[in-house]
Amino acid sequence: MSKRLHYSIRMRAAKDSVHISGAEGIYEKNDVLDTVQKYTGRAYAHDKGRADEIHLTIEELKETPRRISSLPLCTLNTRNSEAAGKAAFKILSSIGITERAIDEAFKSLTIGITMRGAMLMDIEGVRLEPDLLRGVRVTRMGITKKADAILSKHLAKLGLNNDTVKEALILASKVHKYPMVLGELCISDDPNYTTGYIASRAFGYIRLLHIKKRGLPYGGRAFFITGGEVKELIKYLQTTPVLIDNIKPCEGALSLKEILARKSHRKSHSRK
Ligand code: PML
């Protein structure tokens, strides 16, 4: 029996040599042409302007994608960026990341430089990626059609059914499948997008409203790493194909107290 081929399709678009849009996914052969059309349309109709340069990569995957579940999703019900930042500190420090590392991540993501990839930081805040200017780009992830339809339905109920939320959740779900990654902080680099998130296996994907001020064109991702071989982690993030085929619960707004209570609840369940 022949194996079904999968393709990683990646798009990045620029206007006047400045990056404006990107997208990627894993698709079966029959969906390649439609996807190319969809991604091209997206590059031409971006908020930041019409792309004048579009790079498309269509790569036949030699490896069968690993199938995983999405992280559960919720939104922290904080009123302003100060409260969102404080809550993020509490949640991330409760899983063993030091305040120094969290502080360092916040500083680096708001300093005014956007790296192409993510920062890797140990739990003391020491940077681990080999190229400190470029960071590590997570690629070769996607979602099956069936899981995508379920995710759309869940997100639509929350008024969140859009590419930005979906793609961030897919990326974080791939990242946090790797045991060396303890947590993540993400702040969007889109000046019009003020929501970010923190993610971890312990708590899932927690959206942070108002984590940055409107108009700031920078942001990025920091992954907090513990133990293990960094080279292997980078290989996984960059090259291992991963497909989401199961969707965990997507919930609306939760308080910090409710979120923190969940971790101890999950822990006591997993001990049984
Ligand atoms: C969300 O609203 O859940 C997405 C937040 C992060 C978006 C990061 C990005 O700009 O890609």
PDB file of C-alpha atoms and ligand atoms in Angstrom:
ATOM      1  CA  MET A   1       0.000   0.000   0.000  1.00  0.00           C
ATOM      2  CA  SER A   2       1.432   3.394  -0.922  1.00  0.00           C
ATOM      3  CA  LYS A   3       1.834   6.008   1.819  1.00  0.00           C
ATOM      4  CA  ARG A   4      -0.177   9.229   1.492  1.00  0.00           C
ATOM      5  CA  LEU A   5       2.142  12.103   0.637  1.00  0.00           C
ATOM      6  CA  HIS A   6       2.064  15.289   2.656  1.00  0.00           C
ATOM      7  CA  TYR A   7       3.372  18.708   1.668  1.00  0.00           C
ATOM      8  CA  SER A   8       4.611  21.521   3.844  1.00  0.00           C
ATOM      9  CA  ILE A   9       3.508  24.805   2.253  1.00  0.00           C
ATOM     10  CA  ARG A  10       5.112  27.972   3.579  1.00  0.00           C
ATOM     11  CA  MET A  11       4.537  31.559   2.513  1.00  0.00           C
ATOM     12  CA  ARG A  12       6.237  34.775   3.464  1.00  0.00           C
ATOM     13  CA  ALA A  13       5.460  38.132   1.946  1.00  0.00           C
ATOM     14  CA  ALA A  14       7.098  41.531   2.044  1.00  0.00           C
ATOM     15  CA  LYS A  15       6.334  45.079   0.962  1.00  0.00           C
ATOM     16  CA  ASP A  16       9.209  47.453   0.281  1.00  0.00           C
ATOM     17  CA  SER A  17      11.507  44.722   1.668  1.00  0.00           C
ATOM     18  CA  VAL A  18       9.695  44.681   5.037  1.00  0.00           C
ATOM     19  CA  HIS A  19       8.035  41.430   6.152  1.00  0.00           C
ATOM     20  CA  ILE A  20       4.246  41.834   6.275  1.00  0.00           C
ATOM     21  CA  SER A  21       2.715  38.380   6.290  1.00  0.00           C
ATOM     22  CA  GLY A  22       3.461  34.682   6.681  1.00  0.00           C
ATOM     23  CA  ALA A  23       1.538  31.426   6.758  1.00  0.00           C
ATOM     24  CA  GLU A  24       2.210  27.724   6.739  1.00  0.00           C
ATOM     25  CA  GLY A  25       0.570  24.361   7.003  1.00  0.00           C
ATOM     26  CA  ILE A  26       0.798  20.675   6.078  1.00  0.00           C
ATOM     27  CA  TYR A  27      -1.504  19.493   3.296  1.00  0.00           C
ATOM     28  CA  GLU A  28      -2.349  16.505   1.157  1.00  0.00           C
ATOM     29  CA  LYS A  29      -1.610  16.629  -2.574  1.00  0.00           C
ATOM     30  CA  ASN A  30      -5.183  17.506  -3.623  1.00  0.00           C
ATOM     31  CA  ASP A  31      -5.133  20.627  -1.483  1.00  0.00           C
ATOM     32  CA  VAL A  32      -1.831  22.093  -2.650  1.00  0.00           C
ATOM     33  CA  LEU A  33      -3.190  24.337  -5.445  1.00  0.00           C
ATOM     34  CA  ASP A  34      -6.065  25.742  -3.378  1.00  0.00           C
ATOM     35  CA  THR A  35      -3.677  26.461  -0.523  1.00  0.00           C
ATOM     36  CA  VAL A  36      -1.230  28.303  -2.778  1.00  0.00           C
ATOM     37  CA  GLN A  37      -4.136  30.444  -3.987  1.00  0.00           C
ATOM     38  CA  LYS A  38      -5.350  31.058  -0.419  1.00  0.00           C
ATOM     39  CA  TYR A  39      -1.886  32.049   0.840  1.00  0.00           C
ATOM     40  CA  THR A  40      -1.257  34.311  -2.151  1.00  0.00           C
ATOM     41  CA  GLY A  41      -4.610  36.025  -1.610  1.00  0.00           C
ATOM     42  CA  ARG A  42      -3.675  36.579   2.000  1.00  0.00           C
ATOM     43  CA  ALA A  43      -0.372  38.208   1.089  1.00  0.00           C
ATOM     44  CA  TYR A  44      -2.134  40.563  -1.328  1.00  0.00           C
ATOM     45  CA  ALA A  45      -4.844  41.587   1.126  1.00  0.00           C
ATOM     46  CA  HIS A  46      -2.884  42.148   4.312  1.00  0.00           C
ATOM     47  CA  ASP A  47      -3.685  44.984   6.735  1.00  0.00           C
ATOM     48  CA  LYS A  48      -0.089  46.140   6.392  1.00  0.00           C
ATOM     49  CA  GLY A  49      -0.504  46.648   2.627  1.00  0.00           C
ATOM     50  CA  ARG A  50      -0.307  44.710  -0.648  1.00  0.00           C
ATOM     51  CA  ALA A  51       2.786  42.487  -0.836  1.00  0.00           C
ATOM     52  CA  ASP A  52       5.251  43.231  -3.624  1.00  0.00           C
ATOM     53  CA  GLU A  53       7.285  40.078  -2.993  1.00  0.00           C
ATOM     54  CA  ILE A  54       5.873  36.641  -2.107  1.00  0.00           C
ATOM     55  CA  HIS A  55       7.994  33.571  -1.361  1.00  0.00           C
ATOM     56  CA  LEU A  56       6.210  30.236  -1.514  1.00  0.00           C
ATOM     57  CA  THR A  57       7.791  26.911  -0.596  1.00  0.00           C
ATOM     58  CA  ILE A  58       6.063  23.639  -1.444  1.00  0.00           C
ATOM     59  CA  GLU A  59       8.003  20.764   0.037  1.00  0.00           C
ATOM     60  CA  GLU A  60       7.120  17.091  -0.208  1.00  0.00           C
ATOM     61  CA  LEU A  61       7.631  15.679   3.272  1.00  0.00           C
ATOM     62  CA  LYS A  62       9.864  12.645   3.498  1.00  0.00           C
ATOM     63  CA  GLU A  63       8.660  11.872   6.995  1.00  0.00           C
ATOM     64  CA  THR A  64       5.068  11.005   7.950  1.00  0.00           C
ATOM     65  CA  PRO A  65       3.795  13.828  10.182  1.00  0.00           C
ATOM     66  CA  ARG A  66       3.497  13.022  13.857  1.00  0.00           C
ATOM     67  CA  ARG A  67      -0.116  13.420  15.046  1.00  0.00           C
ATOM     68  CA  ILE A  68      -0.761  15.330  18.247  1.00  0.00           C
ATOM     69  CA  SER A  69      -3.545  17.098  20.194  1.00  0.00           C
ATOM     70  CA  SER A  70      -3.883  20.857  20.405  1.00  0.00           C
ATOM     71  CA  LEU A  71      -3.270  22.551  23.749  1.00  0.00           C
ATOM     72  CA  PRO A  72      -6.468  23.519  25.595  1.00  0.00           C
ATOM     73  CA  LEU A  73      -7.213  27.224  25.099  1.00  0.00           C
ATOM     74  CA  CYS A  74      -8.661  29.917  27.328  1.00  0.00           C
ATOM     75  CA  THR A  75      -8.418  33.693  27.823  1.00  0.00           C
ATOM     76  CA  LEU A  76      -7.255  35.337  31.025  1.00  0.00           C
ATOM     77  CA  ASN A  77      -9.871  37.873  32.118  1.00  0.00           C
ATOM     78  CA  THR A  78      -7.488  40.710  32.985  1.00  0.00           C
ATOM     79  CA  ARG A  79      -8.459  44.362  32.418  1.00  0.00           C
ATOM     80  CA  ASN A  80      -5.156  45.933  31.458  1.00  0.00           C
ATOM     81  CA  SER A  81      -1.589  45.170  30.460  1.00  0.00           C
ATOM     82  CA  GLU A  82      -0.301  45.504  34.022  1.00  0.00           C
ATOM     83  CA  ALA A  83      -2.718  42.868  35.325  1.00  0.00           C
ATOM     84  CA  ALA A  84      -2.027  40.603  32.315  1.00  0.00           C
ATOM     85  CA  GLY A  85       1.734  40.879  32.883  1.00  0.00           C
ATOM     86  CA  LYS A  86       1.440  40.140  36.602  1.00  0.00           C
ATOM     87  CA  ALA A  87      -0.781  37.125  35.958  1.00  0.00           C
ATOM     88  CA  ALA A  88       1.643  35.817  33.336  1.00  0.00           C
ATOM     89  CA  PHE A  89       4.454  36.081  35.912  1.00  0.00           C
ATOM     90  CA  LYS A  90       2.428  34.126  38.473  1.00  0.00           C
ATOM     91  CA  ILE A  91       1.480  31.354  36.064  1.00  0.00           C
ATOM     92  CA  LEU A  92       4.942  30.941  34.550  1.00  0.00           C
ATOM     93  CA  SER A  93       6.723  31.053  37.918  1.00  0.00           C
ATOM     94  CA  SER A  94       4.337  28.410  39.277  1.00  0.00           C
ATOM     95  CA  ILE A  95       5.814  25.935  36.783  1.00  0.00           C
ATOM     96  CA  GLY A  96       9.406  26.585  37.819  1.00  0.00           C
ATOM     97  CA  ILE A  97      10.505  29.455  35.573  1.00  0.00           C
ATOM     98  CA  THR A  98      12.428  32.051  37.554  1.00  0.00           C
ATOM     99  CA  GLU A  99      11.251  35.667  37.775  1.00  0.00           C
ATOM    100  CA  ARG A 100      14.597  36.645  36.306  1.00  0.00           C
ATOM    101  CA  ALA A 101      13.911  34.606  33.159  1.00  0.00           C
ATOM    102  CA  ILE A 102      10.345  35.914  32.809  1.00  0.00           C
ATOM    103  CA  ASP A 103      11.555  39.466  33.293  1.00  0.00           C
ATOM    104  CA  GLU A 104      14.285  38.948  30.718  1.00  0.00           C
ATOM    105  CA  ALA A 105      11.759  37.529  28.222  1.00  0.00           C
ATOM    106  CA  PHE A 106       9.379  40.476  28.676  1.00  0.00           C
ATOM    107  CA  LYS A 107      12.264  42.928  28.293  1.00  0.00           C
ATOM    108  CA  SER A 108      13.645  41.256  25.173  1.00  0.00           C
ATOM    109  CA  LEU A 109      10.228  41.087  23.512  1.00  0.00           C
ATOM    110  CA  THR A 110       9.456  44.737  24.147  1.00  0.00           C
ATOM    111  CA  ILE A 111      12.852  46.271  23.475  1.00  0.00           C
ATOM    112  CA  GLY A 112      11.969  47.195  19.887  1.00  0.00           C
ATOM    113  CA  ILE A 113      13.573  44.412  17.848  1.00  0.00           C
ATOM    114  CA  THR A 114      11.631  41.578  16.232  1.00  0.00           C
ATOM    115  CA  MET A 115      13.613  38.421  15.571  1.00  0.00           C
ATOM    116  CA  ARG A 116      12.552  36.047  12.764  1.00  0.00           C
ATOM    117  CA  GLY A 117      12.436  33.133  15.170  1.00  0.00           C
ATOM    118  CA  ALA A 118      11.918  32.447  18.866  1.00  0.00           C
ATOM    119  CA  MET A 119      14.359  32.972  21.730  1.00  0.00           C
ATOM    120  CA  LEU A 120      15.352  29.892  23.706  1.00  0.00           C
ATOM    121  CA  MET A 121      15.960  30.681  27.359  1.00  0.00           C
ATOM    122  CA  ASP A 122      16.867  28.444  30.250  1.00  0.00           C
ATOM    123  CA  ILE A 123      14.796  28.878  33.405  1.00  0.00           C
ATOM    124  CA  GLU A 124      17.381  31.357  34.745  1.00  0.00           C
ATOM    125  CA  GLY A 125      17.042  33.581  31.683  1.00  0.00           C
ATOM    126  CA  VAL A 126      20.263  32.567  29.893  1.00  0.00           C
ATOM    127  CA  ARG A 127      19.837  32.519  26.108  1.00  0.00           C
ATOM    128  CA  LEU A 128      20.525  29.153  24.461  1.00  0.00           C
ATOM    129  CA  GLU A 129      19.914  29.589  20.741  1.00  0.00           C
ATOM    130  CA  PRO A 130      23.026  29.545  18.517  1.00  0.00           C
ATOM    131  CA  ASP A 131      22.003  32.632  16.524  1.00  0.00           C
ATOM    132  CA  LEU A 132      20.916  35.323  18.969  1.00  0.00           C
ATOM    133  CA  LEU A 133      19.771  37.675  16.205  1.00  0.00           C
ATOM    134  CA  ARG A 134      17.622  35.253  14.202  1.00  0.00           C
ATOM    135  CA  GLY A 135      16.355  32.940  16.943  1.00  0.00           C
ATOM    136  CA  VAL A 136      14.766  29.588  16.087  1.00  0.00           C
ATOM    137  CA  ARG A 137      11.918  29.408  13.600  1.00  0.00           C
ATOM    138  CA  VAL A 138       9.248  26.785  14.258  1.00  0.00           C
ATOM    139  CA  THR A 139       8.100  25.225  10.982  1.00  0.00           C
ATOM    140  CA  ARG A 140       6.422  22.166   9.480  1.00  0.00           C
ATOM    141  CA  MET A 141       3.224  22.084  11.463  1.00  0.00           C
ATOM    142  CA  GLY A 142      -0.403  21.920  10.427  1.00  0.00           C
ATOM    143  CA  ILE A 143      -3.861  20.616  11.230  1.00  0.00           C
ATOM    144  CA  THR A 144      -6.011  17.936   9.597  1.00  0.00           C
ATOM    145  CA  LYS A 145      -9.167  19.081   7.790  1.00  0.00           C
ATOM    146  CA  LYS A 146     -11.371  17.323  10.330  1.00  0.00           C
ATOM    147  CA  ALA A 147      -9.593  18.850  13.333  1.00  0.00           C
ATOM    148  CA  ASP A 148      -9.627  22.249  11.613  1.00  0.00           C
ATOM    149  CA  ALA A 149     -13.418  22.080  11.227  1.00  0.00           C
ATOM    150  CA  ILE A 150     -13.799  21.197  14.930  1.00  0.00           C
ATOM    151  CA  LEU A 151     -11.398  23.951  16.000  1.00  0.00           C
ATOM    152  CA  SER A 152     -13.274  26.492  13.834  1.00  0.00           C
ATOM    153  CA  LYS A 153     -16.541  25.516  15.516  1.00  0.00           C
ATOM    154  CA  HIS A 154     -15.069  25.851  19.036  1.00  0.00           C
ATOM    155  CA  LEU A 155     -13.389  29.169  18.251  1.00  0.00           C
ATOM    156  CA  ALA A 156     -16.461  30.574  16.483  1.00  0.00           C
ATOM    157  CA  LYS A 157     -18.433  30.176  19.720  1.00  0.00           C
ATOM    158  CA  LEU A 158     -15.858  32.425  21.379  1.00  0.00           C
ATOM    159  CA  GLY A 159     -15.729  34.912  18.497  1.00  0.00           C
ATOM    160  CA  LEU A 160     -12.132  33.841  17.847  1.00  0.00           C
ATOM    161  CA  ASN A 161     -12.314  31.905  14.598  1.00  0.00           C
ATOM    162  CA  ASN A 162      -9.492  33.576  12.701  1.00  0.00           C
ATOM    163  CA  ASP A 163      -6.116  32.623  11.220  1.00  0.00           C
ATOM    164  CA  THR A 164      -4.108  34.479  13.878  1.00  0.00           C
ATOM    165  CA  VAL A 165      -5.516  32.507  16.814  1.00  0.00           C
ATOM    166  CA  LYS A 166      -5.546  29.195  14.928  1.00  0.00           C
ATOM    167  CA  GLU A 167      -1.975  29.473  13.688  1.00  0.00           C
ATOM    168  CA  ALA A 168      -0.634  30.560  17.079  1.00  0.00           C
ATOM    169  CA  LEU A 169      -2.399  27.623  18.760  1.00  0.00           C
ATOM    170  CA  ILE A 170      -1.070  25.143  16.181  1.00  0.00           C
ATOM    171  CA  LEU A 171       2.476  26.458  16.611  1.00  0.00           C
ATOM    172  CA  ALA A 172       2.310  26.377  20.423  1.00  0.00           C
ATOM    173  CA  SER A 173       0.829  22.866  20.365  1.00  0.00           C
ATOM    174  CA  LYS A 174       3.817  21.628  18.359  1.00  0.00           C
ATOM    175  CA  VAL A 175       6.320  23.421  20.589  1.00  0.00           C
ATOM    176  CA  HIS A 176       4.911  22.174  23.897  1.00  0.00           C
ATOM    177  CA  LYS A 177       4.786  18.551  22.779  1.00  0.00           C
ATOM    178  CA  TYR A 178       8.555  18.534  23.308  1.00  0.00           C
ATOM    179  CA  PRO A 179       9.301  17.742  26.961  1.00  0.00           C
ATOM    180  CA  MET A 180      12.286  20.128  27.201  1.00  0.00           C
ATOM    181  CA  VAL A 181       9.998  23.135  26.679  1.00  0.00           C
ATOM    182  CA  LEU A 182       8.532  24.225  29.985  1.00  0.00           C
ATOM    183  CA  GLY A 183       6.724  27.409  29.010  1.00  0.00           C
ATOM    184  CA  GLU A 184       6.365  30.163  26.436  1.00  0.00           C
ATOM    185  CA  LEU A 185       5.627  33.864  26.268  1.00  0.00           C
ATOM    186  CA  CYS A 186       4.390  35.352  22.982  1.00  0.00           C
ATOM    187  CA  ILE A 187       3.691  38.970  22.133  1.00  0.00           C
ATOM    188  CA  SER A 188       2.456  39.669  18.611  1.00  0.00           C
ATOM    189  CA  ASP A 189       4.626  41.826  16.345  1.00  0.00           C
ATOM    190  CA  ASP A 190       1.511  43.092  14.551  1.00  0.00           C
ATOM    191  CA  PRO A 191       1.029  46.743  15.630  1.00  0.00           C
ATOM    192  CA  ASN A 192      -2.759  46.297  15.546  1.00  0.00           C
ATOM    193  CA  TYR A 193      -2.807  43.090  17.565  1.00  0.00           C
ATOM    194  CA  THR A 194      -2.536  43.615  21.307  1.00  0.00           C
ATOM    195  CA  THR A 195      -3.278  40.043  22.464  1.00  0.00           C
ATOM    196  CA  GLY A 196      -0.426  37.670  23.293  1.00  0.00           C
ATOM    197  CA  TYR A 197      -0.295  34.367  25.127  1.00  0.00           C
ATOM    198  CA  ILE A 198       1.592  32.168  27.527  1.00  0.00           C
ATOM    199  CA  ALA A 199       1.657  28.429  26.935  1.00  0.00           C
ATOM    200  CA  SER A 200       2.721  25.312  28.794  1.00  0.00           C
ATOM    201  CA  ARG A 201       1.709  21.666  29.094  1.00  0.00           C
ATOM    202  CA  ALA A 202       0.643  22.367  32.672  1.00  0.00           C
ATOM    203  CA  PHE A 203      -1.874  25.114  31.824  1.00  0.00           C
ATOM    204  CA  GLY A 204      -2.389  24.987  28.065  1.00  0.00           C
ATOM    205  CA  TYR A 205      -2.629  28.065  25.852  1.00  0.00           C
ATOM    206  CA  ILE A 206      -3.681  31.143  27.818  1.00  0.00           C
ATOM    207  CA  ARG A 207      -4.496  34.279  25.838  1.00  0.00           C
ATOM    208  CA  LEU A 208      -3.333  37.571  27.371  1.00  0.00           C
ATOM    209  CA  LEU A 209      -5.472  40.541  26.371  1.00  0.00           C
ATOM    210  CA  HIS A 210      -3.865  44.019  26.165  1.00  0.00           C
ATOM    211  CA  ILE A 211      -0.395  42.596  26.719  1.00  0.00           C
ATOM    212  CA  LYS A 212       1.005  45.345  24.529  1.00  0.00           C
ATOM    213  CA  LYS A 213       0.055  48.858  23.524  1.00  0.00           C
ATOM    214  CA  ARG A 214      -1.528  49.335  20.089  1.00  0.00           C
ATOM    215  CA  GLY A 215       0.835  50.664  17.444  1.00  0.00           C
ATOM    216  CA  LEU A 216       4.025  48.890  18.524  1.00  0.00           C
ATOM    217  CA  PRO A 217       5.466  46.991  15.550  1.00  0.00           C
ATOM    218  CA  TYR A 218       7.547  44.524  17.541  1.00  0.00           C
ATOM    219  CA  GLY A 219       7.135  41.364  19.597  1.00  0.00           C
ATOM    220  CA  GLY A 220       8.101  37.699  19.287  1.00  0.00           C
ATOM    221  CA  ARG A 221       8.311  34.454  21.211  1.00  0.00           C
ATOM    222  CA  ALA A 222      10.435  33.182  24.095  1.00  0.00           C
ATOM    223  CA  PHE A 223      10.534  29.463  24.916  1.00  0.00           C
ATOM    224  CA  PHE A 224      11.667  28.530  28.426  1.00  0.00           C
ATOM    225  CA  ILE A 225      13.773  25.393  28.286  1.00  0.00           C
ATOM    226  CA  THR A 226      14.807  22.875  30.885  1.00  0.00           C
ATOM    227  CA  GLY A 227      17.498  20.152  30.638  1.00  0.00           C
ATOM    228  CA  GLY A 228      18.239  18.076  27.531  1.00  0.00           C
ATOM    229  CA  GLU A 229      20.017  18.561  24.237  1.00  0.00           C
ATOM    230  CA  VAL A 230      19.342  21.973  22.646  1.00  0.00           C
ATOM    231  CA  LYS A 231      20.459  20.742  19.185  1.00  0.00           C
ATOM    232  CA  GLU A 232      17.815  18.019  19.228  1.00  0.00           C
ATOM    233  CA  LEU A 233      15.162  20.481  20.357  1.00  0.00           C
ATOM    234  CA  ILE A 234      16.037  22.863  17.504  1.00  0.00           C
ATOM    235  CA  LYS A 235      15.903  19.967  15.029  1.00  0.00           C
ATOM    236  CA  TYR A 236      12.419  19.064  16.289  1.00  0.00           C
ATOM    237  CA  LEU A 237      11.152  22.659  16.153  1.00  0.00           C
ATOM    238  CA  GLN A 238      12.500  23.283  12.673  1.00  0.00           C
ATOM    239  CA  THR A 239      12.134  20.006  10.837  1.00  0.00           C
ATOM    240  CA  THR A 240       9.845  17.416  12.470  1.00  0.00           C
ATOM    241  CA  PRO A 241       6.447  17.529  10.730  1.00  0.00           C
ATOM    242  CA  VAL A 242       3.561  17.624  13.181  1.00  0.00           C
ATOM    243  CA  LEU A 243      -0.184  17.567  12.460  1.00  0.00           C
ATOM    244  CA  ILE A 244      -2.888  18.417  14.984  1.00  0.00           C
ATOM    245  CA  ASP A 245      -5.615  15.787  14.701  1.00  0.00           C
ATOM    246  CA  ASN A 246      -7.407  16.187  18.037  1.00  0.00           C
ATOM    247  CA  ILE A 247      -8.801  19.357  19.592  1.00  0.00           C
ATOM    248  CA  LYS A 248      -8.743  19.940  23.346  1.00  0.00           C
ATOM    249  CA  PRO A 249     -11.334  22.233  24.980  1.00  0.00           C
ATOM    250  CA  CYS A 250     -11.450  25.913  24.018  1.00  0.00           C
ATOM    251  CA  GLU A 251     -12.917  28.108  26.749  1.00  0.00           C
ATOM    252  CA  GLY A 252     -13.714  31.775  27.191  1.00  0.00           C
ATOM    253  CA  ALA A 253     -12.504  34.096  29.936  1.00  0.00           C
ATOM    254  CA  LEU A 254     -11.134  32.622  33.173  1.00  0.00           C
ATOM    255  CA  SER A 255      -9.731  34.362  36.223  1.00  0.00           C
ATOM    256  CA  LEU A 256      -6.150  33.862  37.393  1.00  0.00           C
ATOM    257  CA  LYS A 257      -7.487  31.991  40.416  1.00  0.00           C
ATOM    258  CA  GLU A 258      -9.448  29.585  38.243  1.00  0.00           C
ATOM    259  CA  ILE A 259      -6.429  28.968  36.026  1.00  0.00           C
ATOM    260  CA  LEU A 260      -4.034  28.361  38.935  1.00  0.00           C
ATOM    261  CA  ALA A 261      -6.536  25.995  40.575  1.00  0.00           C
ATOM    262  CA  ARG A 262      -6.595  23.903  37.422  1.00  0.00           C
ATOM    263  CA  LYS A 263      -2.960  22.978  37.650  1.00  0.00           C
ATOM    264  CA  SER A 264      -3.278  21.437  41.087  1.00  0.00           C
ATOM    265  CA  HIS A 265      -6.495  19.736  39.942  1.00  0.00           C
ATOM    266  CA  ARG A 266      -4.736  18.255  36.895  1.00  0.00           C
ATOM    267  CA  LYS A 267      -1.772  17.186  39.022  1.00  0.00           C
ATOM    268  CA  SER A 268      -3.901  15.378  41.590  1.00  0.00           C
ATOM    269  CA  HIS A 269      -5.746  13.616  38.740  1.00  0.00           C
ATOM    270  CA  SER A 270      -2.564  12.543  37.014  1.00  0.00           C
ATOM    271  CA  ARG A 271      -1.217  11.027  40.229  1.00  0.00           C
ATOM    272  CA  LYS A 272      -4.201   8.668  40.425  1.00  0.00           C
TER     273      LYS A 272
HETATM  274  C1  PML B   1      -4.364  34.903  19.992  1.00  0.00           C
HETATM  275  O1  PML B   1      -5.129  35.865  19.944  1.00  0.00           O
HETATM  276  O2  PML B   1      -4.613  33.885  20.666  1.00  0.00           O
HETATM  277  C2  PML B   1      -3.052  34.964  19.200  1.00  0.00           C
HETATM  278  C3  PML B   1      -1.997  35.655  19.988  1.00  0.00           C
HETATM  279  C4  PML B   1      -0.617  35.658  19.406  1.00  0.00           C
HETATM  280  C5  PML B   1      -0.501  36.042  17.962  1.00  0.00           C
HETATM  281  C6  PML B   1       0.898  36.025  17.506  1.00  0.00           C
HETATM  282  C7  PML B   1       1.000  36.469  16.091  1.00  0.00           C
HETATM  283  O3  PML B   1       0.881  37.671  15.806  1.00  0.00           O
HETATM  284  O4  PML B   1       1.168  35.618  15.253  1.00  0.00           O
END
